[in-house]
CSV table of C-alpha atoms and ligand atoms in Angstrom, one decimal:
chain,number,residue,atom,x,y,z
A,841,MET,CA,7.3,-16.8,-4.9
A,842,ALA,CA,5.1,-14.1,-3.6
A,843,ARG,CA,5.2,-10.8,-5.3
A,844,LEU,CA,6.6,-7.4,-3.9
A,845,SER,CA,4.8,-4.2,-4.7
A,846,VAL,CA,6.8,-1.1,-3.6
A,847,ASN,CA,5.0,1.8,-2.2
A,848,VAL,CA,6.9,5.0,-3.1
A,849,ASP,CA,4.8,7.5,-1.1
A,850,HIS,CA,7.6,8.4,1.1
A,851,VAL,CA,9.9,9.5,-1.7
A,852,ALA,CA,7.1,12.0,-2.3
A,853,THR,CA,7.1,12.9,1.4
A,854,VAL,CA,10.7,14.0,1.2
A,855,ARG,CA,10.0,16.0,-2.0
A,856,GLN,CA,7.0,17.7,-0.6
A,857,ALA,CA,9.0,18.9,2.4
A,858,ARG,CA,10.7,21.3,0.1
A,859,LEU,CA,7.9,21.6,-2.5
A,860,ILE,CA,10.5,21.1,-5.3
A,861,GLN,CA,11.0,18.3,-7.9
A,862,GLU,CA,13.3,16.0,-6.2
A,863,PRO,CA,13.3,13.2,-5.1
A,864,ASP,CA,10.7,12.2,-7.8
A,865,PRO,CA,8.7,9.1,-6.9
A,866,VAL,CA,8.4,8.4,-10.5
A,867,THR,CA,12.2,7.9,-10.8
A,868,ALA,CA,12.1,5.8,-7.6
A,869,ALA,CA,9.4,3.6,-9.1
A,870,ALA,CA,11.3,3.1,-12.2
A,871,LEU,CA,14.5,2.2,-10.1
A,872,ALA,CA,12.4,-0.3,-8.0
A,873,GLU,CA,11.2,-1.9,-11.2
A,874,LEU,CA,14.7,-2.3,-12.5
A,875,ALA,CA,15.5,-3.9,-9.2
A,876,GLY,CA,12.8,-6.6,-9.9
A,877,CYS,CA,9.7,-5.5,-8.0
A,878,HIS,CA,6.5,-6.7,-9.3
A,879,GLY,CA,4.4,-3.6,-8.7
A,880,ILE,CA,4.3,0.1,-7.8
A,881,ILE,CA,1.8,1.3,-5.2
A,882,VAL,CA,0.9,5.0,-4.5
A,883,HIS,CA,-1.7,6.4,-2.1
A,884,LEU,CA,-3.2,9.5,-3.5
A,885,ARG,CA,-4.6,11.1,-0.3
A,886,GLU,CA,-7.4,13.6,-0.3
A,887,ASP,CA,-5.0,16.2,1.3
A,888,ARG,CA,-2.3,15.4,-1.3
A,889,ARG,CA,0.3,15.3,1.6
A,890,HIS,CA,2.8,13.3,-0.5
A,891,ILE,CA,1.7,11.9,-3.9
A,892,GLN,CA,0.3,14.4,-6.3
A,893,ASP,CA,-2.1,14.0,-9.3
A,894,ARG,CA,0.9,14.5,-11.7
A,895,ASP,CA,2.7,11.5,-10.1
A,896,VAL,CA,-0.2,9.2,-10.7
A,897,ASP,CA,-0.7,10.5,-14.3
A,898,ILE,CA,2.9,10.0,-15.2
A,899,LEU,CA,3.1,6.6,-13.3
A,900,ARG,CA,0.2,5.2,-15.3
A,901,ARG,CA,2.3,5.9,-18.5
A,902,THR,CA,5.6,4.6,-17.1
A,903,VAL,CA,5.1,1.8,-14.8
A,904,THR,CA,5.8,-1.4,-16.7
A,905,THR,CA,4.7,-3.9,-14.0
A,906,LYS,CA,1.5,-3.2,-12.2
A,907,LEU,CA,0.2,0.0,-10.7
A,908,ASN,CA,-1.9,-0.1,-7.5
A,909,LEU,CA,-3.7,3.1,-6.6
A,910,GLU,CA,-4.5,3.2,-2.9
A,911,MET,CA,-7.4,5.5,-2.2
A,912,ALA,CA,-10.4,6.5,-0.1
A,913,ALA,CA,-13.8,5.3,-1.3
A,914,VAL,CA,-14.9,8.9,-2.1
A,915,VAL,CA,-16.3,10.3,-5.5
A,916,GLU,CA,-13.2,12.3,-6.2
A,917,MET,CA,-10.9,9.3,-6.0
A,918,VAL,CA,-13.2,7.0,-7.9
A,919,GLU,CA,-13.3,9.5,-10.7
A,920,ILE,CA,-9.5,9.8,-10.9
A,921,ALA,CA,-9.2,6.0,-10.9
A,922,ARG,CA,-11.8,5.6,-13.7
A,923,ARG,CA,-9.8,8.1,-15.7
A,924,ILE,CA,-6.3,6.7,-14.9
A,925,LYS,CA,-7.2,3.0,-14.9
A,926,PRO,CA,-4.7,1.6,-12.4
A,927,ASP,CA,-4.3,-2.2,-12.6
A,928,MET,CA,-5.6,-2.4,-9.1
A,929,SER,CA,-7.4,0.0,-6.6
A,930,CYS,CA,-6.9,-0.7,-3.0
A,931,LEU,CA,-9.7,1.0,-0.9
A,932,VAL,CA,-8.5,2.3,2.5
A,933,PRO,CA,-10.0,4.3,5.2
A,934,GLU,CA,-8.6,7.8,5.5
A,935,LYS,CA,-8.5,10.4,8.2
A,936,ARG,CA,-6.9,13.8,7.8
A,937,GLU,CA,-5.3,13.8,11.2
A,938,GLU,CA,-3.7,10.4,10.8
A,939,LEU,CA,0.1,9.9,10.2
A,940,THR,CA,-0.6,6.9,8.1
A,941,THR,CA,-3.6,4.6,7.5
A,942,GLU,CA,-4.4,3.5,11.0
A,943,GLY,CA,-6.8,0.6,10.6
A,944,GLY,CA,-8.7,-1.5,8.2
A,945,LEU,CA,-11.7,-0.4,6.2
A,946,ASP,CA,-15.1,-0.9,7.9
A,947,VAL,CA,-16.8,-2.9,5.1
A,948,VAL,CA,-19.5,-4.1,7.6
A,949,GLY,CA,-20.5,-0.6,8.6
A,950,GLN,CA,-20.4,0.8,5.0
A,951,HIS,CA,-21.7,-2.3,3.2
A,952,LYS,CA,-23.8,-0.4,0.5
A,953,HIS,CA,-21.3,2.3,-0.1
A,954,ILE,CA,-18.3,-0.1,-0.6
A,955,GLU,CA,-20.4,-2.4,-2.7
A,956,ASN,CA,-21.3,0.5,-5.0
A,957,THR,CA,-17.6,1.7,-5.2
A,958,VAL,CA,-16.4,-1.9,-5.9
A,959,ARG,CA,-18.9,-2.3,-8.7
A,960,THR,CA,-18.1,1.1,-10.2
A,961,LEU,CA,-14.3,0.3,-10.2
A,962,THR,CA,-14.9,-3.2,-11.4
A,963,GLU,CA,-17.1,-2.0,-14.3
A,964,ALA,CA,-14.2,0.3,-15.3
A,965,GLY,CA,-12.0,-2.8,-15.6
A,966,ILE,CA,-10.0,-2.2,-12.3
A,967,MET,CA,-9.3,-5.0,-9.9
A,968,VAL,CA,-10.4,-4.0,-6.4
A,969,SER,CA,-8.7,-4.8,-3.1
A,970,LEU,CA,-10.1,-3.9,0.2
A,971,PHE,CA,-7.7,-3.2,3.0
A,972,VAL,CA,-9.1,-4.9,6.1
A,973,ASP,CA,-8.1,-6.1,9.6
A,974,ALA,CA,-7.9,-9.8,10.0
A,975,ASP,CA,-11.4,-9.9,11.3
A,976,LYS,CA,-13.9,-12.6,10.2
A,977,ASP,CA,-16.9,-10.2,9.8
A,978,GLN,CA,-14.9,-7.8,7.7
A,979,ILE,CA,-13.5,-10.6,5.5
A,980,GLN,CA,-16.9,-12.1,4.9
A,981,ALA,CA,-18.3,-8.6,4.1
A,982,SER,CA,-15.4,-8.1,1.6
A,983,LYS,CA,-16.6,-11.2,-0.2
A,984,ASP,CA,-20.0,-10.1,-0.1
A,985,VAL,CA,-19.5,-6.7,-1.6
A,986,GLY,CA,-17.6,-8.5,-4.5
A,987,ALA,CA,-14.0,-7.5,-4.0
A,988,ASP,CA,-11.4,-9.6,-5.9
A,989,PHE,CA,-8.7,-9.3,-3.2
A,990,ILE,CA,-8.3,-8.2,0.4
A,991,GLU,CA,-5.2,-6.7,1.7
A,992,ILE,CA,-4.9,-7.9,5.4
A,993,HIS,CA,-3.6,-5.1,7.6
A,994,THR,CA,-0.5,-6.2,9.2
A,995,GLY,CA,0.0,-3.1,11.2
A,996,HIS,CA,-1.1,-4.5,14.5
A,997,TYR,CA,1.3,-7.5,14.0
A,998,ALA,CA,4.1,-5.1,13.1
A,999,ASP,CA,3.4,-2.8,16.1
A,1000,ALA,CA,3.4,-5.7,18.7
A,1001,ARG,CA,5.6,-4.8,21.6
A,1002,THR,CA,6.1,-8.3,22.9
A,1003,GLN,CA,6.6,-11.8,21.4
A,1004,LYS,CA,3.3,-12.8,22.9
A,1005,GLU,CA,1.5,-9.9,21.3
A,1006,GLU,CA,3.2,-10.6,18.0
A,1007,ASP,CA,2.2,-14.4,18.2
A,1008,THR,CA,-1.4,-13.3,18.9
A,1009,GLU,CA,-1.5,-11.0,15.9
A,1010,PHE,CA,0.2,-13.5,13.7
A,1011,LYS,CA,-2.4,-16.1,14.6
A,1012,LYS,CA,-5.1,-13.6,13.6
A,1013,ILE,CA,-3.5,-13.0,10.3
A,1014,LEU,CA,-3.3,-16.8,9.7
A,1015,ALA,CA,-6.9,-17.3,10.5
A,1016,GLY,CA,-7.9,-14.3,8.3
A,1017,ILE,CA,-5.9,-15.7,5.4
A,1018,SER,CA,-7.4,-19.2,5.6
A,1019,GLN,CA,-10.9,-17.7,5.9
A,1020,ALA,CA,-10.3,-15.5,2.8
A,1021,ALA,CA,-8.9,-18.4,0.8
A,1022,SER,CA,-11.9,-20.6,1.7
A,1023,LEU,CA,-14.1,-17.8,0.5
A,1024,GLY,CA,-12.2,-17.6,-2.8
A,1025,LEU,CA,-10.8,-14.2,-2.0
A,1026,ARG,CA,-7.2,-13.5,-3.1
A,1027,VAL,CA,-4.9,-12.2,-0.4
A,1028,ASN,CA,-2.3,-9.4,-0.2
A,1029,VAL,CA,-0.8,-8.1,3.0
A,1030,GLY,CA,0.7,-4.8,4.0
A,1031,HIS,CA,1.4,-2.0,6.5
A,1032,GLY,CA,4.4,-1.9,8.8
A,1033,LEU,CA,6.3,-4.7,7.2
A,1034,ASN,CA,10.0,-4.6,7.5
A,1035,TYR,CA,13.1,-6.6,7.1
A,1036,ARG,CA,12.5,-8.6,10.3
A,1037,ASN,CA,8.8,-9.1,10.6
A,1038,THR,CA,8.2,-10.1,7.0
A,1039,GLN,CA,10.3,-13.2,7.5
A,1040,ARG,CA,7.6,-14.9,9.5
A,1041,LEU,CA,4.9,-14.2,6.9
A,1042,VAL,CA,6.8,-15.8,3.9
A,1043,LEU,CA,5.8,-19.3,5.0
A,1044,ILE,CA,2.1,-18.5,4.3
A,1045,SER,CA,1.7,-19.7,0.8
A,1046,GLU,CA,-1.8,-18.1,0.2
A,1047,ILE,CA,-0.2,-14.6,0.3
A,1048,GLU,CA,0.0,-13.4,-3.2
A,1049,GLU,CA,1.6,-9.9,-2.8
A,1050,TYR,CA,3.4,-7.8,-0.1
A,1051,SER,CA,2.8,-4.2,-0.1
A,1052,ILE,CA,5.8,-2.5,1.5
A,1053,GLY,CA,6.7,1.2,1.6
A,1054,HIS,CA,8.2,2.8,4.6
A,1055,SER,CA,10.9,0.2,5.6
A,1056,ILE,CA,12.2,0.0,2.0
A,1057,ILE,CA,12.5,3.8,1.6
A,1058,ALA,CA,14.0,4.1,5.0
A,1059,ARG,CA,16.6,1.5,4.2
A,1060,ALA,CA,17.2,3.1,0.8
A,1061,VAL,CA,18.2,6.4,2.6
A,1062,LEU,CA,20.6,4.6,4.9
A,1063,VAL,CA,22.3,2.4,2.5
A,1064,GLY,CA,22.6,5.3,0.0
A,1065,ILE,CA,24.0,7.9,2.3
A,1066,GLU,CA,27.7,6.9,2.0
A,1067,ARG,CA,27.6,7.2,-1.8
A,1068,ALA,CA,25.7,10.4,-1.7
A,1069,VAL,CA,28.2,12.1,0.7
A,1070,ARG,CA,31.2,10.7,-1.3
A,1071,GLU,CA,29.8,12.2,-4.5
A,1072,MET,CA,29.4,15.6,-2.9
A,1073,LEU,CA,32.9,15.4,-1.4
A,1074,GLU,CA,34.3,14.7,-4.9
A,1075,ILE,CA,32.7,18.0,-6.1
A,1076,LEU,CA,34.3,19.9,-3.3
A,1077,GLN,CA,37.7,18.4,-4.0
B,2184,PXP,N1,-1.0,-1.0,2.5
B,2184,PXP,C1,-1.7,0.0,2.8
B,2184,PXP,C2,-3.3,-0.2,2.6
B,2184,PXP,C3,-1.3,1.2,3.3
B,2184,PXP,O1,-2.1,2.3,3.5
B,2184,PXP,C4,0.1,1.4,3.5
B,2184,PXP,C5,0.7,2.7,3.9
B,2184,PXP,O2,0.5,3.6,2.8
B,2184,PXP,C6,1.0,0.2,3.1
B,2184,PXP,C7,0.4,-0.9,2.7
B,2184,PXP,C8,2.5,0.3,3.3
B,2184,PXP,O3,2.7,0.4,4.6
B,2184,PXP,P1,4.3,0.7,4.9
B,2184,PXP,O4,4.7,2.1,4.4
B,2184,PXP,O5,4.2,0.8,6.4
B,2184,PXP,O6,5.1,-0.3,4.4
């Protein structure tokens, strides 16, 4: 069975909407672990829009599965990773104006920089994954710069508007995964995966881990709402 790592960024998004203490992504991470997930993922963005430094510090001490720190390949984040020592760092491209990570990392275009970043993190004992599109040049470059893993960007597949478009994106993912496997790269997948589109991927045995955030947090809000309302009504009664 492939592993599930739960991204708790959007618990922090709700907290930051009020700039108070709850809901705490650290508590959410503990509950996700109690439910059996295999890892916790947080993206510490340069603009700190959701996850905060304090979250990463505490999670490093409390996560009992694996902690994956998603981050841009910039000096500030590399220093934080070297200090915190997550089990894995997933390098992602980051733009301030984006709502979420929009595309894969351009490993081809930033070959030297990514190679140096991978080396620095690896020397600190951190496994490195590169978030890339299912593109053959990017996958080859990921191997060349010394990454342990790639995380194939499934956002285009998830965003497909028609069955034909979805089939095309699915085939690109399949080709990317088999290329990566033949190069000896280990493969994770993530972005935009939900309770429907994940079902098609589970047949691909090379996928080691699913990185899923938004759909799980969104579902948690809905499946939890009845209980939350009942508990408030009990107080009012
Ligand atoms: N993988 C990467 C590299 C991401 O940037 C994100 C979003 O933070 C995810 C996975 C999770 O995507 P989603 O929240 O759509 O499940």
